[in-house]
Coordinates of C-alpha atoms in Angstrom, one line a residue:
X1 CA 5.9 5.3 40.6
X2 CA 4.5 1.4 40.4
X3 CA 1.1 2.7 41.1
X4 CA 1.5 5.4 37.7
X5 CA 3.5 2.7 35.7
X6 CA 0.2 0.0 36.1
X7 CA -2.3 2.8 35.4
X8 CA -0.5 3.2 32.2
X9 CA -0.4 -0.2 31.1
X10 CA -3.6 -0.5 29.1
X11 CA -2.2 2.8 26.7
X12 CA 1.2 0.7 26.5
X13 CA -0.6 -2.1 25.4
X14 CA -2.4 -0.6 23.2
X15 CA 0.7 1.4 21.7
X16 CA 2.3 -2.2 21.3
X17 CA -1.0 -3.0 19.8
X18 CA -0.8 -0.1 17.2
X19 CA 3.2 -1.0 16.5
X20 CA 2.1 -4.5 15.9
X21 CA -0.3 -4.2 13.5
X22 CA 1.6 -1.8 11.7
X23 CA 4.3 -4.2 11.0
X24 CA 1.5 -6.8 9.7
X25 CA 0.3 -4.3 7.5
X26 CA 3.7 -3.1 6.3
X27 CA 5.4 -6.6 6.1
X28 CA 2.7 -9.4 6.1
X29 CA -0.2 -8.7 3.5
X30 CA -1.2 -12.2 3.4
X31 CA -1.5 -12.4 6.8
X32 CA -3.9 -9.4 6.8
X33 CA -6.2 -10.7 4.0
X34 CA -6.2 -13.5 6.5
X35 CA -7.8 -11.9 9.3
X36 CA -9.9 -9.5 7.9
X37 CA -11.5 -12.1 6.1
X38 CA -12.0 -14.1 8.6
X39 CA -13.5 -11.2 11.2
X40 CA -15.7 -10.1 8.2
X41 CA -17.2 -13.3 7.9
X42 CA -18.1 -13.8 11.3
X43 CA -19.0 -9.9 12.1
X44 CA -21.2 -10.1 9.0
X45 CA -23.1 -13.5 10.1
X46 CA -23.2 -13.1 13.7
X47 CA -24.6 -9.4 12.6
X48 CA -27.1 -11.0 10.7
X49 CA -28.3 -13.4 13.7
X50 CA -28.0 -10.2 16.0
X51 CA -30.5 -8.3 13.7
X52 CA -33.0 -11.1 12.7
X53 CA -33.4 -11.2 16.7
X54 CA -33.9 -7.4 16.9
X55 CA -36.5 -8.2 14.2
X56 CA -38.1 -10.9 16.1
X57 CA -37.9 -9.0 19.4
X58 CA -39.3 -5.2 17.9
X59 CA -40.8 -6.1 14.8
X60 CA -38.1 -3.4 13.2
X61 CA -38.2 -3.4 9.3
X62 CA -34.4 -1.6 9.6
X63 CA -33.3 -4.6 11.8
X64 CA -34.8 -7.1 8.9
X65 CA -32.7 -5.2 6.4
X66 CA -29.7 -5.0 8.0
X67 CA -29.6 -8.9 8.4
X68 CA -30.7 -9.2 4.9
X69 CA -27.7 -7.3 3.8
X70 CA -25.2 -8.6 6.1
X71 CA -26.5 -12.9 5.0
X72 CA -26.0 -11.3 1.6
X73 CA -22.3 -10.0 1.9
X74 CA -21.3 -12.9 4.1
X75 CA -22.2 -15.4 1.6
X76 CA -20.2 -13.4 -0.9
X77 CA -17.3 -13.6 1.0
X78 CA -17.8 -17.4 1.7
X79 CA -18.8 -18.4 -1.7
X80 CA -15.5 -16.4 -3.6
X81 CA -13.3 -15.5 -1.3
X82 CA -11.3 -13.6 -3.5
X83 CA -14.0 -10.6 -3.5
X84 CA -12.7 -9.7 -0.4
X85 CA -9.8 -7.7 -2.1
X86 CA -12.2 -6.1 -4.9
X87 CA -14.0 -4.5 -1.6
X88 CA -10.8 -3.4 0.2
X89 CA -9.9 -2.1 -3.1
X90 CA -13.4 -0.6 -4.0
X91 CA -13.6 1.0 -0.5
X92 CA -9.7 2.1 -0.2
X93 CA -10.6 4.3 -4.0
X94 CA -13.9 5.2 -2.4
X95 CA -12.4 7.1 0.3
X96 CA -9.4 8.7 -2.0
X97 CA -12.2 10.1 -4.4
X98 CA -14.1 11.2 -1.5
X99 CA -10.9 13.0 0.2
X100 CA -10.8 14.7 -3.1
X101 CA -14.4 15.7 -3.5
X102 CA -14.0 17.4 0.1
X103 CA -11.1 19.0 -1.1
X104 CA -12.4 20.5 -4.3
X105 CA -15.7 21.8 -2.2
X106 CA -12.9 23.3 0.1
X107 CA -10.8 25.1 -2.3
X108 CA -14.1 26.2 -4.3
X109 CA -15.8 27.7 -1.3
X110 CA -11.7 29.4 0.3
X111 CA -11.9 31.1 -3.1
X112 CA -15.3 32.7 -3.1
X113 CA -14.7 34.0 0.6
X114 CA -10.9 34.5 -0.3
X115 CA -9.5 32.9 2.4
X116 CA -6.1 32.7 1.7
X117 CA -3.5 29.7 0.4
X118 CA -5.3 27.6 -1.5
X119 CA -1.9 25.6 -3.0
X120 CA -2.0 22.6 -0.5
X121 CA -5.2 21.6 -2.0
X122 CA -4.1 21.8 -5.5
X123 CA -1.6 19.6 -4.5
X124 CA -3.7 16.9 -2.9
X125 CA -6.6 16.5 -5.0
X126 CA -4.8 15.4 -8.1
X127 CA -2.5 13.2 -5.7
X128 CA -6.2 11.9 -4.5
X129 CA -8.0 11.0 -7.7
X130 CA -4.9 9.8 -9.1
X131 CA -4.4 7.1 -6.1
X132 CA -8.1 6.4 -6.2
X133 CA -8.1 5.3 -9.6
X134 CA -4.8 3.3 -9.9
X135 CA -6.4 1.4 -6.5
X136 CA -9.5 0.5 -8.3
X137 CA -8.5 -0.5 -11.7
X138 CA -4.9 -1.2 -10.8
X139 CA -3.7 -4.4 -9.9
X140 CA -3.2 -6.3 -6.2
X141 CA 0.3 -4.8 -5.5
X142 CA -1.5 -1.4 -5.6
X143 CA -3.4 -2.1 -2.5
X144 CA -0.3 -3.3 -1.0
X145 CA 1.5 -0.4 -1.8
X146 CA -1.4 1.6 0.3
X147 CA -1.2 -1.2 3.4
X148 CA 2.5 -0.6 3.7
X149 CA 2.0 3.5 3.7
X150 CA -1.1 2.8 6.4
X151 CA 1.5 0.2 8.3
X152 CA 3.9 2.9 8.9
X153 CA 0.8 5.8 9.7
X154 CA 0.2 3.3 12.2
X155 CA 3.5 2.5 13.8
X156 CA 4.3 6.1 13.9
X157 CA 0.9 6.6 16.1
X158 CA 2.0 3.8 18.5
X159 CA 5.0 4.5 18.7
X160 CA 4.0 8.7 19.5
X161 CA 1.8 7.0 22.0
X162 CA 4.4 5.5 23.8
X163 CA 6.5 8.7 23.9
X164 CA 3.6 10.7 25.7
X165 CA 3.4 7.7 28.1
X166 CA 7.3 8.1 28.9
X167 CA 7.1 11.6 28.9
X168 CA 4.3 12.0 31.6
X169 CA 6.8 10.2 34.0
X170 CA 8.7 13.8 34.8
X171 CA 10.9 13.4 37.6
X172 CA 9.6 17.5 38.4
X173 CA 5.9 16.0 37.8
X174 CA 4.9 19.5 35.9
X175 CA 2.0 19.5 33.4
X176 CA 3.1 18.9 29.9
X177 CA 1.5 20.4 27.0
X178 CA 2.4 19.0 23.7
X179 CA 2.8 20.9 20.6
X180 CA 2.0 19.1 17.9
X181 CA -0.2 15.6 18.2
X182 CA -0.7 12.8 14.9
X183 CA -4.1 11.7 15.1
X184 CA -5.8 8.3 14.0
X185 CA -7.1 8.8 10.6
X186 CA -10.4 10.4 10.4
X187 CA -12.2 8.0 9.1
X188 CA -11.8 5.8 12.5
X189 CA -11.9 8.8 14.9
X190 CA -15.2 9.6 13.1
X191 CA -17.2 7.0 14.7
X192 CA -15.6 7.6 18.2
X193 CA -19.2 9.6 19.5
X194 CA -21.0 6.8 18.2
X195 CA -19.2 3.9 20.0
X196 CA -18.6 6.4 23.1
X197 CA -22.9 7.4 22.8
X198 CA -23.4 3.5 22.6
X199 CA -21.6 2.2 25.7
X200 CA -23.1 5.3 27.7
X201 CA -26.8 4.6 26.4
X202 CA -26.3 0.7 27.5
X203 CA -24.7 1.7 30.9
X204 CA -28.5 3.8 31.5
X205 CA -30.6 1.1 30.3
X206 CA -29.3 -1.1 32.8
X207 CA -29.4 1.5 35.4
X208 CA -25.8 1.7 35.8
X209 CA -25.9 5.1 34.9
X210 CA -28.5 6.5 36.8
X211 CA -27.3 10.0 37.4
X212 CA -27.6 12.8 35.3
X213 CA -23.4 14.0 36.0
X214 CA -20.9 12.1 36.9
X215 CA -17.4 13.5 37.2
X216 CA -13.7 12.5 37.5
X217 CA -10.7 14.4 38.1
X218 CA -6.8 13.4 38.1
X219 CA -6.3 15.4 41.2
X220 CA -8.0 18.3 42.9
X221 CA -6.7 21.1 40.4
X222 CA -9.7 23.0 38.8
X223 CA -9.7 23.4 35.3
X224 CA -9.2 26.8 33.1
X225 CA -11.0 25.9 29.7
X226 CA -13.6 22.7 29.0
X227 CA -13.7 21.4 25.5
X228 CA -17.5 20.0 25.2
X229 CA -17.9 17.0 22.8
X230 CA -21.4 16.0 22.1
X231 CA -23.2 13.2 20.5
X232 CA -26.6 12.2 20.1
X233 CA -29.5 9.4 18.3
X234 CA -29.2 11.6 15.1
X235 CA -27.4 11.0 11.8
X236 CA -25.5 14.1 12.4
X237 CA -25.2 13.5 16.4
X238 CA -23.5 9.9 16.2
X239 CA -20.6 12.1 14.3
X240 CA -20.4 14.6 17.6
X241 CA -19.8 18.5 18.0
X242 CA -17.2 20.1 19.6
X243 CA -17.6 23.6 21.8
X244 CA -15.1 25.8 23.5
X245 CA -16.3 26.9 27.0
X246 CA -14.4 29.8 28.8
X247 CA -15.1 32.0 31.8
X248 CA -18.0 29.8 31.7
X249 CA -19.6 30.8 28.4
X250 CA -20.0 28.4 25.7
X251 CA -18.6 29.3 22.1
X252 CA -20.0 27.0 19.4
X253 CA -19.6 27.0 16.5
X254 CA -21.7 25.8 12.9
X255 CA -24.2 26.4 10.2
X256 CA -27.0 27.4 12.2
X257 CA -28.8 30.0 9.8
X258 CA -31.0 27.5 8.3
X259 CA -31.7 30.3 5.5
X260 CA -28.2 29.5 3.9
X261 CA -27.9 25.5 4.4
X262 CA -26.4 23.8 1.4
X263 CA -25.8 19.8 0.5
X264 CA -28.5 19.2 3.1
X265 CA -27.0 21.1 5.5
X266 CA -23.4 19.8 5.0
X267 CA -22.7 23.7 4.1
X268 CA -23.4 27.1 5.5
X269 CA -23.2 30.5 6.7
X270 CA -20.8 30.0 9.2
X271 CA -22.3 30.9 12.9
X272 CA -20.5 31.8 16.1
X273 CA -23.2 31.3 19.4
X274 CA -21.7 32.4 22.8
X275 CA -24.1 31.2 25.7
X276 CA -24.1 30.9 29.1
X277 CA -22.3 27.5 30.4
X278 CA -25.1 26.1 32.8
X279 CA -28.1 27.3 30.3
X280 CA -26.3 25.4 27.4
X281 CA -25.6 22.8 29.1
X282 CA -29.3 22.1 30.3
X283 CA -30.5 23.3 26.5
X284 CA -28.4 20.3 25.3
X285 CA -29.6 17.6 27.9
X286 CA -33.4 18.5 27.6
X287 CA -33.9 20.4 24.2
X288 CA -31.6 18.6 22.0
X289 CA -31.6 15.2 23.7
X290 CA -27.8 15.1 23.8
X291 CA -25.0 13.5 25.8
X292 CA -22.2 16.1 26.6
X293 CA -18.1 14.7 27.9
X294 CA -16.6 17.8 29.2
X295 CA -12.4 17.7 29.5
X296 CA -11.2 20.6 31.4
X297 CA -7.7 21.8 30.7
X298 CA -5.4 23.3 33.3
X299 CA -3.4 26.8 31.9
X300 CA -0.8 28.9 33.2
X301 CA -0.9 32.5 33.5
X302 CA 1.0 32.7 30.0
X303 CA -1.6 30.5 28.2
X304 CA -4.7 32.4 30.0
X305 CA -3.3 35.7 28.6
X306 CA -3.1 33.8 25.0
X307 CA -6.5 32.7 25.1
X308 CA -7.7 36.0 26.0
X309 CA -5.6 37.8 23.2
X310 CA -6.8 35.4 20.7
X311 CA -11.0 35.3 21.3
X312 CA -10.5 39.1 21.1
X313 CA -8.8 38.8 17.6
X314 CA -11.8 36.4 17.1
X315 CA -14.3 39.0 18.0
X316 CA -12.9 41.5 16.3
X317 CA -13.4 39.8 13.4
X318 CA -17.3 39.0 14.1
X319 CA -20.1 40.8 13.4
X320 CA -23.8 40.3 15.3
X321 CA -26.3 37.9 13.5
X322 CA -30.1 37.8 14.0
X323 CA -31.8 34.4 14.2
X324 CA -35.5 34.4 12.6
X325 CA -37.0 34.7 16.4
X326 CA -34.7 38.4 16.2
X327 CA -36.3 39.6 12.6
X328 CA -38.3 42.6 13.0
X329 CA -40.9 40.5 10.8
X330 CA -40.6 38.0 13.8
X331 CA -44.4 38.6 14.4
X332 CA -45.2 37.4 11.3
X333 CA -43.3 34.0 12.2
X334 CA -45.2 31.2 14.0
X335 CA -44.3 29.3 17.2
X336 CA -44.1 26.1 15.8
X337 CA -41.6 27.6 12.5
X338 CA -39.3 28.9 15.7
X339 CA -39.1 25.0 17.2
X340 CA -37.8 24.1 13.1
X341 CA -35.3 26.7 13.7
X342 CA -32.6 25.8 16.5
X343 CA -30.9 29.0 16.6
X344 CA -34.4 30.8 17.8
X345 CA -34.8 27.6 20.0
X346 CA -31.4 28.2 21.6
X347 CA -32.1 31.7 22.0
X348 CA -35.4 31.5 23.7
X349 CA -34.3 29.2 26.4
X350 CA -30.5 30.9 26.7
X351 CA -30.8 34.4 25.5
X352 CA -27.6 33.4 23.3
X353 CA -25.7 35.8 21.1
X354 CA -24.6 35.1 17.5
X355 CA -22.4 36.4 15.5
X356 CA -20.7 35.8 11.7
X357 CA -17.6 36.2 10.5
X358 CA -17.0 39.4 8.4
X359 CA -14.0 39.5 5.9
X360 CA -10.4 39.6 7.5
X361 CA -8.1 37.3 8.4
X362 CA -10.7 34.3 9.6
X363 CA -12.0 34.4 6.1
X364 CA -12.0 30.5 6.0
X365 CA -14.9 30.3 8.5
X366 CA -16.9 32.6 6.4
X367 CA -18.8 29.1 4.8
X368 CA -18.9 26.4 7.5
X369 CA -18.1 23.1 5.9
X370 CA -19.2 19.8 8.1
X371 CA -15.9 18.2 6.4
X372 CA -13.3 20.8 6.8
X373 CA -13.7 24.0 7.9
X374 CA -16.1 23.0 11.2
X375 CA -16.6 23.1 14.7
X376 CA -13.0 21.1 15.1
X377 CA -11.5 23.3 13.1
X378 CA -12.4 26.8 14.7
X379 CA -11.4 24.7 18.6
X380 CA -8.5 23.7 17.1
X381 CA -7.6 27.5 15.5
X382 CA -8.3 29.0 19.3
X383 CA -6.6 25.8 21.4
X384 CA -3.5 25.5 19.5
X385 CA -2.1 28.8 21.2
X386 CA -1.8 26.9 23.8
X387 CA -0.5 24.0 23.3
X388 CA -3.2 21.2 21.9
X389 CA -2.2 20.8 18.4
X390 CA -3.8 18.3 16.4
X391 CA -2.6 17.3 13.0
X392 CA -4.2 15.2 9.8
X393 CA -3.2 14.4 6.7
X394 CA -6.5 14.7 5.5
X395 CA -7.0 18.1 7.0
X396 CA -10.3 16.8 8.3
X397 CA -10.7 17.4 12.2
X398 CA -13.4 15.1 13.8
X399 CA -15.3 15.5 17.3
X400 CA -13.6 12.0 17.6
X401 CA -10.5 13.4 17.2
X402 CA -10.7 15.6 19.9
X403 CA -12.4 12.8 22.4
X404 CA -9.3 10.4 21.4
X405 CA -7.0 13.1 22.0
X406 CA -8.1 14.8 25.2
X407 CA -9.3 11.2 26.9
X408 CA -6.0 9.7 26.6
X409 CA -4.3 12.5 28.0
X410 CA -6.7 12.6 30.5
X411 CA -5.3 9.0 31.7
X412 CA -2.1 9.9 32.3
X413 CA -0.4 11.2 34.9
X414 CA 1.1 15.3 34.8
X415 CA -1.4 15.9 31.9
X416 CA -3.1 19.4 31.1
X417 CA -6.3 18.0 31.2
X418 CA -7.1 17.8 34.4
X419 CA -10.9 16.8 34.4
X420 CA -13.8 14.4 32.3
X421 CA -17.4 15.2 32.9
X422 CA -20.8 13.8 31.8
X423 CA -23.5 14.7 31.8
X424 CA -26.6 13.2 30.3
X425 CA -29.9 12.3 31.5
X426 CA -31.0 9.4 32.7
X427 CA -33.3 6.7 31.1
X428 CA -33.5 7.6 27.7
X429 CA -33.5 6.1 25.0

């Protein structure tokens, strides 16, 4: 029991941590501005010194930009102070508007495929663009009014934190699967593959890292289901992706007929790939140049049985899609337009099958929807039948979310997931 009650003490401190700053936010405003200011300050000038020397070093226009822009906003902040609150306030109604925007895209696109309640969102949105515009033309106590909500978002998360940790100390030491889970808010959990694709990339570079899978389990029990979250150097890969893999296939989902992509890709025909585990897996690491963290959960017979029933509703609902490498005009198509198209990539080197959604009851993934109804959100519809049940205000589902989830279960002791994978390749950049 000492040796589980020291492993847990870095996600008790942190839970204290969460508490803490909670009641700062909630109770202590001033002392917030404090602090933030300060740590913007010094982030933003010792960014700016960090940059110039990736300049110097690599002769990097971006680098000489991004110290341009952080000497410019430090100096701000040094020279008037007081801007500091017009930016929280800017930012805080910059991210209400844009929940709303999401939300209004949402609601438009669950009409046209008529996929069900829409009513939540016709709550929200006018809840959304009314906050956002009381925070930016309203006055200071506005903003405060938002810490003190965002205080007690943030006590409740340390304080769930610190439940799981009691709770994985069961006297019958039996895996625990919780039923319902309070994320951090998107907006943090979004950069999670990005600072998780960082510290990985820096561990290779200095050969710390120099295999291509390295793997850790809690005990020896082999796992049931894997939940893949990937991340890569791409504007869309430092977000992440997250697959489902079961009786080793892989089912992923997202907008990969290129023929329908919409807002640059942020919108699309919503596309189902099932592919074989070890092929995918070696697809991502060479093909797409991506880093994969595999969790492997641990069911009973109960939850097998429920995973089964529910991929066959799943399939039920589908109906088989043709990349462009399929077409029966595919001899009119060129090698090179098949490399531009990653679902005839992914089939080439996998033999992968694809499928869409046809109408029934998963109308909702009809139109995938990087922002709401995406590769988070079909995991999540299939996982929650057995237990992992995530839950945001926002109703957007990251990658992140997932990683933050799974990994801190995967720390503690009498958890469901069971195992943590990577695999990547070494040396790259």
């Amino acid at each position: 029991m000492k040796k589980e009650i020291r492993s847990a003490v870095p996600d008790i401190i942190t839970a204290l941590l969460y508490i803490v700053s909670g009641l700062i936010m909630r109770n202590h405003f001033d002392i917030l501005i404090k602090y933030v200011y300060y740590t913007s300050t010094a982030t933003l000038m010792l960014g700016a010194v960090r940059s110039a020397l990736t300049y110097l070093m690599t002769d990097k226009d971006s680098a000489m930009l991004e110290s341009v822009v952080n000497i410019a906003f430090g100096l701000i902040l040094l020279l008037k102070p007081s801007s500091l609150l017009f930016m929280m306030k800017f930012i805080s109604a910059a991210y209400m508007a844009l929940l709303a925007f999401i939300h209004i895209i949402a609601i438009v696109q669950r009409r046209k495929d008529n996929a069900g309640s829409r009513t939540g969102y016709f709550i929200l949105i006018p809840f959304e663009i009314f906050s956002s515009l009381r925070l930016l033309f309203g006055k200071e106590h506005r903003l405060q009014q938002l810490n003190r909500w965002l205080g007690m978002y943030f006590m409740v998360y340390g304080l769930c934190v610190f439940l799981d940790i009691v709770a994985s100390f069961n006297i019958f030491h039996r895996r625990k699967k919780k039923k319902f889970h309070i994320p951090l808010p998107a907006i943090i959990c979004a950069f999670i593959p990005k600072r998780i694709l960082k510290s990985i990339n820096k561990l290779m570079d200095n050969n710390e890292l120099p295999i291509d899978k390295i793997n850790h389990t809690s005990d020896d029990t082999e796992s049931d289901i894997e939940i893949f979250i990937h991340m890569a150097d791409t504007l869309y890969g430092q977000v992440g992706h997250v697959d489902l893999c079961f009786d080793n296939y892989v089912l992923s989902y997202g907008n990969y007929d290129e023929s329908s992509y919409r807002l640059n890709g942020m919108l699309g025909d919503g596309v189902i790939e099932v592919i074989d585990r070890n092929k995918y897996i070696r697809f991502c690491l060479e093909v797409s140049n991506k880093h994969i963290v595999s969790f492997g959960i641990k069911l009973n017979d109960e939850d097998k049985m429920r995973m089964q029933w529910k991929l066959k509703d799943i399939f039920e609902n589908l109906t088989p899609w043709e990349p462009p490498i399929m077409s029966s005009q595919s001899d009119l198509i060129s090698s090179t337009q098949y490399e531009l198209d990653y679902a005839s990539s992914l089939y080439k080197a996998t033999d992968a099958l694809f499928y869409k959604f046809k109408d029934g009851k998963y109308n909702k993934f009809k139109t995938y929807f990087g922002l709401s109804t995406n590769c988070a959100a079909l995991v999540q519809e299939i996982t929650s039948k057995i237990g992992v049940s995530l839950f945001d205000f926002s109703g957007i589902l990251t990658p992140g979310t997932y990683y933050d989830y799974l990994d801190s279960e995967f720390r503690r002791k009498n958890s469901f997931v069971v195992s943590k994978t990577l695999y990547a390749l070494p040396n790259r950049s």
